[in-house]
Coordinates of C-alpha atoms in Angstrom, one line a residue:
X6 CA 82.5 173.3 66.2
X7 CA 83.4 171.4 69.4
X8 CA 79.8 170.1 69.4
X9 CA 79.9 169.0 66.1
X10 CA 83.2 167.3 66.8
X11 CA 81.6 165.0 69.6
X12 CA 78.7 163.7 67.4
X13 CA 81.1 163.3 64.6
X14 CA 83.3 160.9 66.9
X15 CA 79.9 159.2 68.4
X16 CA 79.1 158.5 64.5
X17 CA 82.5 157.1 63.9
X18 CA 82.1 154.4 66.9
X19 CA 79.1 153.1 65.9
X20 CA 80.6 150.6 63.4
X21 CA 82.9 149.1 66.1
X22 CA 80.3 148.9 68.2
X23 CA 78.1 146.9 66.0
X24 CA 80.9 144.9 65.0
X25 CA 81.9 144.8 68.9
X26 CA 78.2 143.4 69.7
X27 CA 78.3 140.8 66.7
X28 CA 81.6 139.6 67.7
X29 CA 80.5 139.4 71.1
X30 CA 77.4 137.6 70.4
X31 CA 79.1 134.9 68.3
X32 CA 81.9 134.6 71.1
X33 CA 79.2 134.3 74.1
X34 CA 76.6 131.3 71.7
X35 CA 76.8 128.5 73.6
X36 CA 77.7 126.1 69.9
X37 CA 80.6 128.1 70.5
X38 CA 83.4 126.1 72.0
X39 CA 85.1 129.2 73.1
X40 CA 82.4 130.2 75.3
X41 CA 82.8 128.2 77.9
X42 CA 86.7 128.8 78.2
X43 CA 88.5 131.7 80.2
X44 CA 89.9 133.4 76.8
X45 CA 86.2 133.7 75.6
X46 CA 84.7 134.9 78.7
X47 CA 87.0 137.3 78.8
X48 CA 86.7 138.5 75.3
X49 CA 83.3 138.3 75.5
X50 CA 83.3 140.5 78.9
X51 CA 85.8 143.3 77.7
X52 CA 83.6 144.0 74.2
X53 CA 80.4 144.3 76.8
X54 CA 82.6 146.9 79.0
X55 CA 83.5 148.7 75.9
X56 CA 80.5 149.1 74.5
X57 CA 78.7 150.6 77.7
X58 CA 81.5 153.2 78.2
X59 CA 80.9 155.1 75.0
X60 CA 77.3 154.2 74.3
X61 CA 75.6 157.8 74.0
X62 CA 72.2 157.6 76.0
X63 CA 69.6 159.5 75.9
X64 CA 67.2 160.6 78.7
X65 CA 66.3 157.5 81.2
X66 CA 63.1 156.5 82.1
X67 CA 61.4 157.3 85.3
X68 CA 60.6 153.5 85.4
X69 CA 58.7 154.5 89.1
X70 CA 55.5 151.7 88.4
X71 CA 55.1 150.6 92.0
X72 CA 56.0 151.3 95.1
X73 CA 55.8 148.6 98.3
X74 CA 53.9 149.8 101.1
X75 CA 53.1 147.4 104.4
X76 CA 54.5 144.8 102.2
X77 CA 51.7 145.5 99.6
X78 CA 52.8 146.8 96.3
X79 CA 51.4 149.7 95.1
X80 CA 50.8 151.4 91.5
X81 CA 52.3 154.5 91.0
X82 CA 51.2 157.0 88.5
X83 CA 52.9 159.5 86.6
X84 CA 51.2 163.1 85.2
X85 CA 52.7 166.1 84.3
X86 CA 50.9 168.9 86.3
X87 CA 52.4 171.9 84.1
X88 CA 54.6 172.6 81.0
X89 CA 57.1 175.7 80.4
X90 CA 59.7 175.7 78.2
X91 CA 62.4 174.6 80.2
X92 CA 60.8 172.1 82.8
X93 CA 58.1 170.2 83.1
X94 CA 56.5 169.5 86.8
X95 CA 55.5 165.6 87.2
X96 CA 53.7 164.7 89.9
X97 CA 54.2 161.2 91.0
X98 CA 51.2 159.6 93.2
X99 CA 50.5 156.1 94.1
X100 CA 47.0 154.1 94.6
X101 CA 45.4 154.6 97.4
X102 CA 47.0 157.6 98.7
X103 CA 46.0 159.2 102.1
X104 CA 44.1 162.1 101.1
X105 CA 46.5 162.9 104.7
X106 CA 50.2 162.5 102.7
X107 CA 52.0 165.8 102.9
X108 CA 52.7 167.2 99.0
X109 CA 56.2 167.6 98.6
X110 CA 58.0 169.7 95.6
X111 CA 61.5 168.2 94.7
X112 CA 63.7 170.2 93.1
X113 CA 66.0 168.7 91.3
X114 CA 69.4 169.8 90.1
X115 CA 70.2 171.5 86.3
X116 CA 74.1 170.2 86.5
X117 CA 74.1 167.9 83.7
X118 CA 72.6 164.9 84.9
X119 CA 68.6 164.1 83.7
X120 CA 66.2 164.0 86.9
X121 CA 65.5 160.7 86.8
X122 CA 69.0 160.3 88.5
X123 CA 66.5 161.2 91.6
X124 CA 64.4 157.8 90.8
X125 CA 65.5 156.8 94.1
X126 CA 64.6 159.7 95.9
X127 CA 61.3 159.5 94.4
X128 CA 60.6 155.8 95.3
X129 CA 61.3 156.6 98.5
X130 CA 59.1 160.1 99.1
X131 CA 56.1 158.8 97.1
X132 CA 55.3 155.8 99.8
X133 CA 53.9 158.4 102.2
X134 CA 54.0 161.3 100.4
X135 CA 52.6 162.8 97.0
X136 CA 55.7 164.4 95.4
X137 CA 56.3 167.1 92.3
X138 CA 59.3 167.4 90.6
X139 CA 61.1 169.4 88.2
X140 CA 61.5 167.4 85.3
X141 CA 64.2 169.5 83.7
X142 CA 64.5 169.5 79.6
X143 CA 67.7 169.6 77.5
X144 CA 68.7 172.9 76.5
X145 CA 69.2 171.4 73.0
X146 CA 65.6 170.6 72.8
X147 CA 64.8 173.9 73.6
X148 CA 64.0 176.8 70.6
X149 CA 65.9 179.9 70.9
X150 CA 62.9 181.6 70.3
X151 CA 62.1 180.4 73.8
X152 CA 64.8 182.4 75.0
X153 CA 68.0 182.9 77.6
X154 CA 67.4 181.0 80.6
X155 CA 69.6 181.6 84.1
X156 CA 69.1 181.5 87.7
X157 CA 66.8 184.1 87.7
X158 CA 64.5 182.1 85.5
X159 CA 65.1 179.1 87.5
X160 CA 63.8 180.8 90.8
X161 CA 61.3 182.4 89.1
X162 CA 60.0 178.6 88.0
X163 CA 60.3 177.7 91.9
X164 CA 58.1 180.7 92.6
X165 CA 55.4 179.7 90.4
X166 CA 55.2 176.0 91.5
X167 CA 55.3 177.1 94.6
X168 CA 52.5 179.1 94.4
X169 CA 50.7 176.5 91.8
X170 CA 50.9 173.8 94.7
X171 CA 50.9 175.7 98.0
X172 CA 50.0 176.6 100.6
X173 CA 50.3 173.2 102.4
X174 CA 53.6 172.0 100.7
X175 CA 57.2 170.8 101.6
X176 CA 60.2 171.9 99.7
X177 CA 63.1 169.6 98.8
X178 CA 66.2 170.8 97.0
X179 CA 69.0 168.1 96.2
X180 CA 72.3 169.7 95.7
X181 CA 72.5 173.1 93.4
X182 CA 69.2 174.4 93.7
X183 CA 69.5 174.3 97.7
X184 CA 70.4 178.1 97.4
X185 CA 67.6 178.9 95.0
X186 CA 64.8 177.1 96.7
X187 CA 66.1 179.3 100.1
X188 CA 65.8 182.4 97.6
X189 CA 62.8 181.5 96.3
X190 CA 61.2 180.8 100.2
X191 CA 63.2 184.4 101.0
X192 CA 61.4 186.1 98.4
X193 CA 57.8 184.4 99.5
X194 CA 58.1 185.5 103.3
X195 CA 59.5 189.1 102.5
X196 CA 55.9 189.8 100.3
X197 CA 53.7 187.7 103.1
X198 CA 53.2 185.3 100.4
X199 CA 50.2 182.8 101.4
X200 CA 52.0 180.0 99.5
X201 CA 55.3 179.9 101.4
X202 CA 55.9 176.3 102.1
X203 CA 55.7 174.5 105.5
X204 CA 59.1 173.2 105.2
X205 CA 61.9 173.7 103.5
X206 CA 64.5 170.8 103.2
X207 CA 67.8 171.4 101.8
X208 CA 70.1 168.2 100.5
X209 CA 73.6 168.7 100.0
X210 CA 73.8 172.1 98.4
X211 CA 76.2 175.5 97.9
X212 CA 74.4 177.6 100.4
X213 CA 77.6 178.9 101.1
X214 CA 80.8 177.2 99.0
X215 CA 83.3 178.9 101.3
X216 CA 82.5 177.5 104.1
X217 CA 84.0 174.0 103.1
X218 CA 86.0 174.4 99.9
X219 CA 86.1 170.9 97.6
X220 CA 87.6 170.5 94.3
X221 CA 84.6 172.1 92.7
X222 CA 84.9 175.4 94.9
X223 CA 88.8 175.8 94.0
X224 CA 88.3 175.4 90.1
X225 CA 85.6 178.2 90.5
X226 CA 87.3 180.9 92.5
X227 CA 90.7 179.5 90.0
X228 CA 89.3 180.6 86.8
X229 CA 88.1 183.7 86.0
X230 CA 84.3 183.7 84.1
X231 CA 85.8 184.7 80.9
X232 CA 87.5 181.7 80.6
X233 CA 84.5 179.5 81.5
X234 CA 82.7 181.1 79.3
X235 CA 85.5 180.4 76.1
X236 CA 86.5 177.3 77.2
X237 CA 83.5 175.2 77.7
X238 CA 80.3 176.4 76.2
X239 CA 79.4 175.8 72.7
X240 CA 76.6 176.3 70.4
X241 CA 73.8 173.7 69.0
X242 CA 74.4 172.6 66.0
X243 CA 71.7 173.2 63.6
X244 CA 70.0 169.5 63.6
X245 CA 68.9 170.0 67.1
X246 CA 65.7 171.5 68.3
X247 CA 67.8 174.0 70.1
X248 CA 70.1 175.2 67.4
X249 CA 72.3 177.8 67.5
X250 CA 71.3 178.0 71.5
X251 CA 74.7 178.2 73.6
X252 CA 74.7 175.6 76.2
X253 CA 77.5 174.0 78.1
X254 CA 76.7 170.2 77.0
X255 CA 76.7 167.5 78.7
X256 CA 79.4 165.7 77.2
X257 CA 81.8 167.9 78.8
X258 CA 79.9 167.8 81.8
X259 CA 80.6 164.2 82.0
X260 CA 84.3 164.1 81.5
X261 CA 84.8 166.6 84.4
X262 CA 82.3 164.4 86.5
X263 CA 84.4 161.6 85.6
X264 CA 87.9 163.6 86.2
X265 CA 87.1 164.2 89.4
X266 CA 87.0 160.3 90.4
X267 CA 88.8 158.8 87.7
X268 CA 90.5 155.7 89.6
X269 CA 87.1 154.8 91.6
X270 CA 85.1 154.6 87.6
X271 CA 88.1 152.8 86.3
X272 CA 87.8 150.5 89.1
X273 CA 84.2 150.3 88.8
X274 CA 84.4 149.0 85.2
X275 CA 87.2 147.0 85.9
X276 CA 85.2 144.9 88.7
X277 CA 82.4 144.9 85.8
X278 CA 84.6 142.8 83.8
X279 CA 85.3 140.5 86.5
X280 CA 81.8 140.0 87.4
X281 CA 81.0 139.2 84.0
X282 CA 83.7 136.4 83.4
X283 CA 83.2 135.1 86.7
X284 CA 79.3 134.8 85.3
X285 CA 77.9 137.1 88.3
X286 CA 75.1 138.8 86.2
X287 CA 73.8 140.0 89.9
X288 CA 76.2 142.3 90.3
X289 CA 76.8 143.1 86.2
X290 CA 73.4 144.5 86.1
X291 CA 73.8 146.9 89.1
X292 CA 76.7 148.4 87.5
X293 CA 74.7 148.6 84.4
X294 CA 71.9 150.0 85.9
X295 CA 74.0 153.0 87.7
X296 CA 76.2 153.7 84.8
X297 CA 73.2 154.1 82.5
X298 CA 71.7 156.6 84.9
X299 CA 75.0 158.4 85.6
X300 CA 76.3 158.3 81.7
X301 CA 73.3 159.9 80.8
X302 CA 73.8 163.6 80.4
X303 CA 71.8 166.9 78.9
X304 CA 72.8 170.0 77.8
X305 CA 72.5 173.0 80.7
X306 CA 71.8 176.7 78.9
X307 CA 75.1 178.7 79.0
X308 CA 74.0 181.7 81.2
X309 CA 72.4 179.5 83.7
X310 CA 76.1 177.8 84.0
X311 CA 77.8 181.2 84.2
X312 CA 75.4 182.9 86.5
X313 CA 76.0 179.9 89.2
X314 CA 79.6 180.1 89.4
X315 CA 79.6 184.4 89.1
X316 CA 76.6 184.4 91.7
X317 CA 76.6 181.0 94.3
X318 CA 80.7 180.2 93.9
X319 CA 82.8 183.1 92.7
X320 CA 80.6 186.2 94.6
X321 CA 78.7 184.1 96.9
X322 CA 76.0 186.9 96.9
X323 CA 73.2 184.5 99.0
X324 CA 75.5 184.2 102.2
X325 CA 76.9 188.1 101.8
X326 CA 73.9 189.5 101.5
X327 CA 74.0 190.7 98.3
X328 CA 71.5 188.2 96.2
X329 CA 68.8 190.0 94.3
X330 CA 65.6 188.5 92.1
X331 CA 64.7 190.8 89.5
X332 CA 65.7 193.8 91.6
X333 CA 64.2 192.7 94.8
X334 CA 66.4 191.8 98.0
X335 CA 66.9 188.2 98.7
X336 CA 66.4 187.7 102.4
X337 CA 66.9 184.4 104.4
X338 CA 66.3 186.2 107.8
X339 CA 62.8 187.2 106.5
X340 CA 61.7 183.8 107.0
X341 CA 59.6 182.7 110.2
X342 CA 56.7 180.2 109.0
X343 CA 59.3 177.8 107.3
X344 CA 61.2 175.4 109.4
X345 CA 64.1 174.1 107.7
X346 CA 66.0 170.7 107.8
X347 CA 69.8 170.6 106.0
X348 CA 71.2 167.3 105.4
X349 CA 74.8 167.1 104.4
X350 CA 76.8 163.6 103.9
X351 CA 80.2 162.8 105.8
X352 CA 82.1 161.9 102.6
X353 CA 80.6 164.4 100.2
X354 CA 83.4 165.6 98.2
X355 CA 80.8 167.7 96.0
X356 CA 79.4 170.0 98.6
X357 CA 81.4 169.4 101.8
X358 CA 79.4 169.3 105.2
X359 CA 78.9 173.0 106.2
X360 CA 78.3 174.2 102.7
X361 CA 74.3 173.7 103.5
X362 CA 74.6 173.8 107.2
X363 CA 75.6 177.2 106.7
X364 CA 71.2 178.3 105.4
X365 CA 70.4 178.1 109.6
X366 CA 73.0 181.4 109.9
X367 CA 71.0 183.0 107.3
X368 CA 67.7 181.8 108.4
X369 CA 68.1 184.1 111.7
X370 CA 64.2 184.9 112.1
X371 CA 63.8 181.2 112.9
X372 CA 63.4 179.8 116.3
X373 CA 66.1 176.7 117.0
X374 CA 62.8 174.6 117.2
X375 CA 62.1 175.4 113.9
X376 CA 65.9 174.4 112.7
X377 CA 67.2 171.1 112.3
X378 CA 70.7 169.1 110.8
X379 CA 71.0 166.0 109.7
X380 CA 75.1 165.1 109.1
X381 CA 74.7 161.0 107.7
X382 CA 77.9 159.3 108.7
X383 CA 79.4 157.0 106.0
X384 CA 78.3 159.1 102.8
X385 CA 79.2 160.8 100.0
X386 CA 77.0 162.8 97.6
X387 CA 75.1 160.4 95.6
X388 CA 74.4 158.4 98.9
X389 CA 72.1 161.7 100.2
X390 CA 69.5 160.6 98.3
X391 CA 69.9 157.4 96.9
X392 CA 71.1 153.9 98.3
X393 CA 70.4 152.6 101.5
X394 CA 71.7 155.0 103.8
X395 CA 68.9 157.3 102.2
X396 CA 66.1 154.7 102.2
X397 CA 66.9 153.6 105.8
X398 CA 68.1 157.0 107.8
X399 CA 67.6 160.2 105.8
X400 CA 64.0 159.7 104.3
X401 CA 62.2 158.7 107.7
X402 CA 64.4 161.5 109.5
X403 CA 63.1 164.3 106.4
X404 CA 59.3 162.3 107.0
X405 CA 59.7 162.8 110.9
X406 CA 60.5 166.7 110.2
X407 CA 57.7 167.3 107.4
X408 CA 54.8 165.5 110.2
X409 CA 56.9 167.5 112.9
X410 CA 56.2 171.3 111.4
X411 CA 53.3 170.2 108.7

């Protein structure tokens, strides 16, 4: 019902937003007197802000055409490589490529947000490297018939990648799947697996939540999984794809992405509004452009949600040694071909520095050549792998590593 609630309440906006637009329209025409006054800049500027807080958007495009290498631009093309129910793996390649680029597989998160919020990280990667991500799909879009997915499925997607692309790949997880891409490595060096990567990067990610607790780490060990599971997850209603599948949907993620900085967004729209009466379309567009990406939310599948606070926050079963795939042991220390680089940001209030630091512990059958940290002053989570600080320190410092052990 709570589902149906939310695209009931979407429906009811439309009208004012239509109405919001028309009036804004007429107030911003340049036969308008009003236009050019303070009153109907403003007017105009507080409809526009209204309107792109409760737009619903759907997924983003990857909008990755070109990319500008030696100060020559580039073409960039786009193919999806293989298809399974949940996730499709795109590799991104531009013209001209060194047939000498190292391949690189990006994970990327299933926490609400579409990949494409890893555009940047892919602009970045795909000027020297040739780079496959997951492209992960909306749970509503998926059948049931297709059935449950969790984290067990989501390694076992890892695995097969890993073995579709390797041997000579580089693995990059960004945020939550930086303890199921070490799992999925684990389980590849325990069998002598000939398709264990060269490198294994890890971005920002829950290796071990304890080890630097954050708002998202106290909610998880506050609430028991029984009331995660009644309190937030919902079914599909039945004019979805994916009806009847139980997911916890984005909406909701969204409103507890937002709870969490709720003066810095408010702040954010409210400089929006300034921008736009002060006629600074510059800076209006960037907020657009980031709001678009970041308002744009899918559905994750419930047990996938439940399994990752039970098993990475709540039991913590990677760093205690307790992690299993499908009845096998998970086993960081089995690891000896893959170096590994962590990369955690100074400000992340998401997953605190040490929360990913803590994979060289468990990595024990490394050498300390083969391990390597990266702390970026100045940063918060987003800023990892998007922004400047990205482009400018953290991507050549993850290129340096890849050449270094490739």
């Amino acid at each position: 019902m709570l589902y149906q609630i939310y695209d009931f309440h979407q429906t009811a906006l439309v009208p004012w937003r239509v109405l919001g637009d028309l009036t804004r329209s007429f107030i911003s025409h340049p036969f308008v007197p009003a236009s050019y006054t303070h009153f109907g800049r403003s007017v105009a500027a507080g409809l526009e802000v209204m309107e792109a807080a409760t737009r619903q958007r759907g997924k983003p495009e990857w909008d990755v055409a070109s990319v500008v290498v030696d100060g020559e631009a580039q073409s960039v093309s786009r193919h999806v490589v293989s298809r399974l129910p949940f996730c499709e793996l795109a590799r991104f390649r531009r013209e001209g490529a060194s047939p000498d680029d190292p391949k690189v597989l990006l994970a990327a998160p299933m926490s609400g947000h579409h990949a494409t919020l890893l555009r940047g990280t892919v602009e970045a990667l795909v000027a020297d490297h040739e780079v496959y991500v997951t492209d992960w799909i909306d749970a509503r879009g998926v059948a049931v018939e297709d059935g449950a997915f969790g984290i067990e499925d989501y390694i076992g997607y890892l695995l097969k990648f890993l073995r579709k692309l390797g041997p000579d790949l580089h693995a990059i997880a960004v945020c939550q799947p930086a303890p199921l891409v070490l799992s999925a490595v684990a389980l590849l060096a325990a069998a002598r697996d000939p398709a264990q990567p060269r490198t294994m990067t890890l971005m920002g990610g829950p290796v071990d939540p304890a080890a630097a607790p954050t708002r998202v780490t106290e909610l998880a060990d506050t609430r028991s999984l029984d009331w995660f599971e009644k309190s937030v997850l919902t079914r599909v209603p039945a004019y979805y794809p994916g009806a009847g599948r139980r997911v916890y949907p984005g909406f909701l993620q969204l409103g507890g992405f937002i709870s969490m900085n709720a003066s810095r967004h408010f702040d954010a729209h409210l400089k929006m509004f300034r921008h736009l009466v002060q006629g600074d379309g510059d800076s209006a567009d960037a907020h657009r452009r980031f709001y678009d990406e970041y308002l744009a939310v899918m559905d994750v599948p419930a047990e996938y949600y439940l399994e990752t606070i039970d098993r990475v926050f709540q039991r913590r079963l990677l760093p205690s040694g307790e992690m299993t795939w499908r009845g096998l042991p998970v086993e960081p220390s089995a690891i000896e071909r893959t170096a590994l680089l962590t990369v955690e940001g100074e400000l992340d209030d998401i997953s605190a520095p040490g929360q990913t630091l803590a994979a060289h512990a468990l990595c024990d059958g490394l050498a300390s050549s083969q391990k390597h940290d990266l702390l970026q002053k100045g940063v918060g989570h987003y800023g990892i792998f998007n922004g400047r600080r990205w482009r400018e320190g953290i991507k050549p410092a993850i290129g340096d590593f890849i050449r270094r052990h490739g």
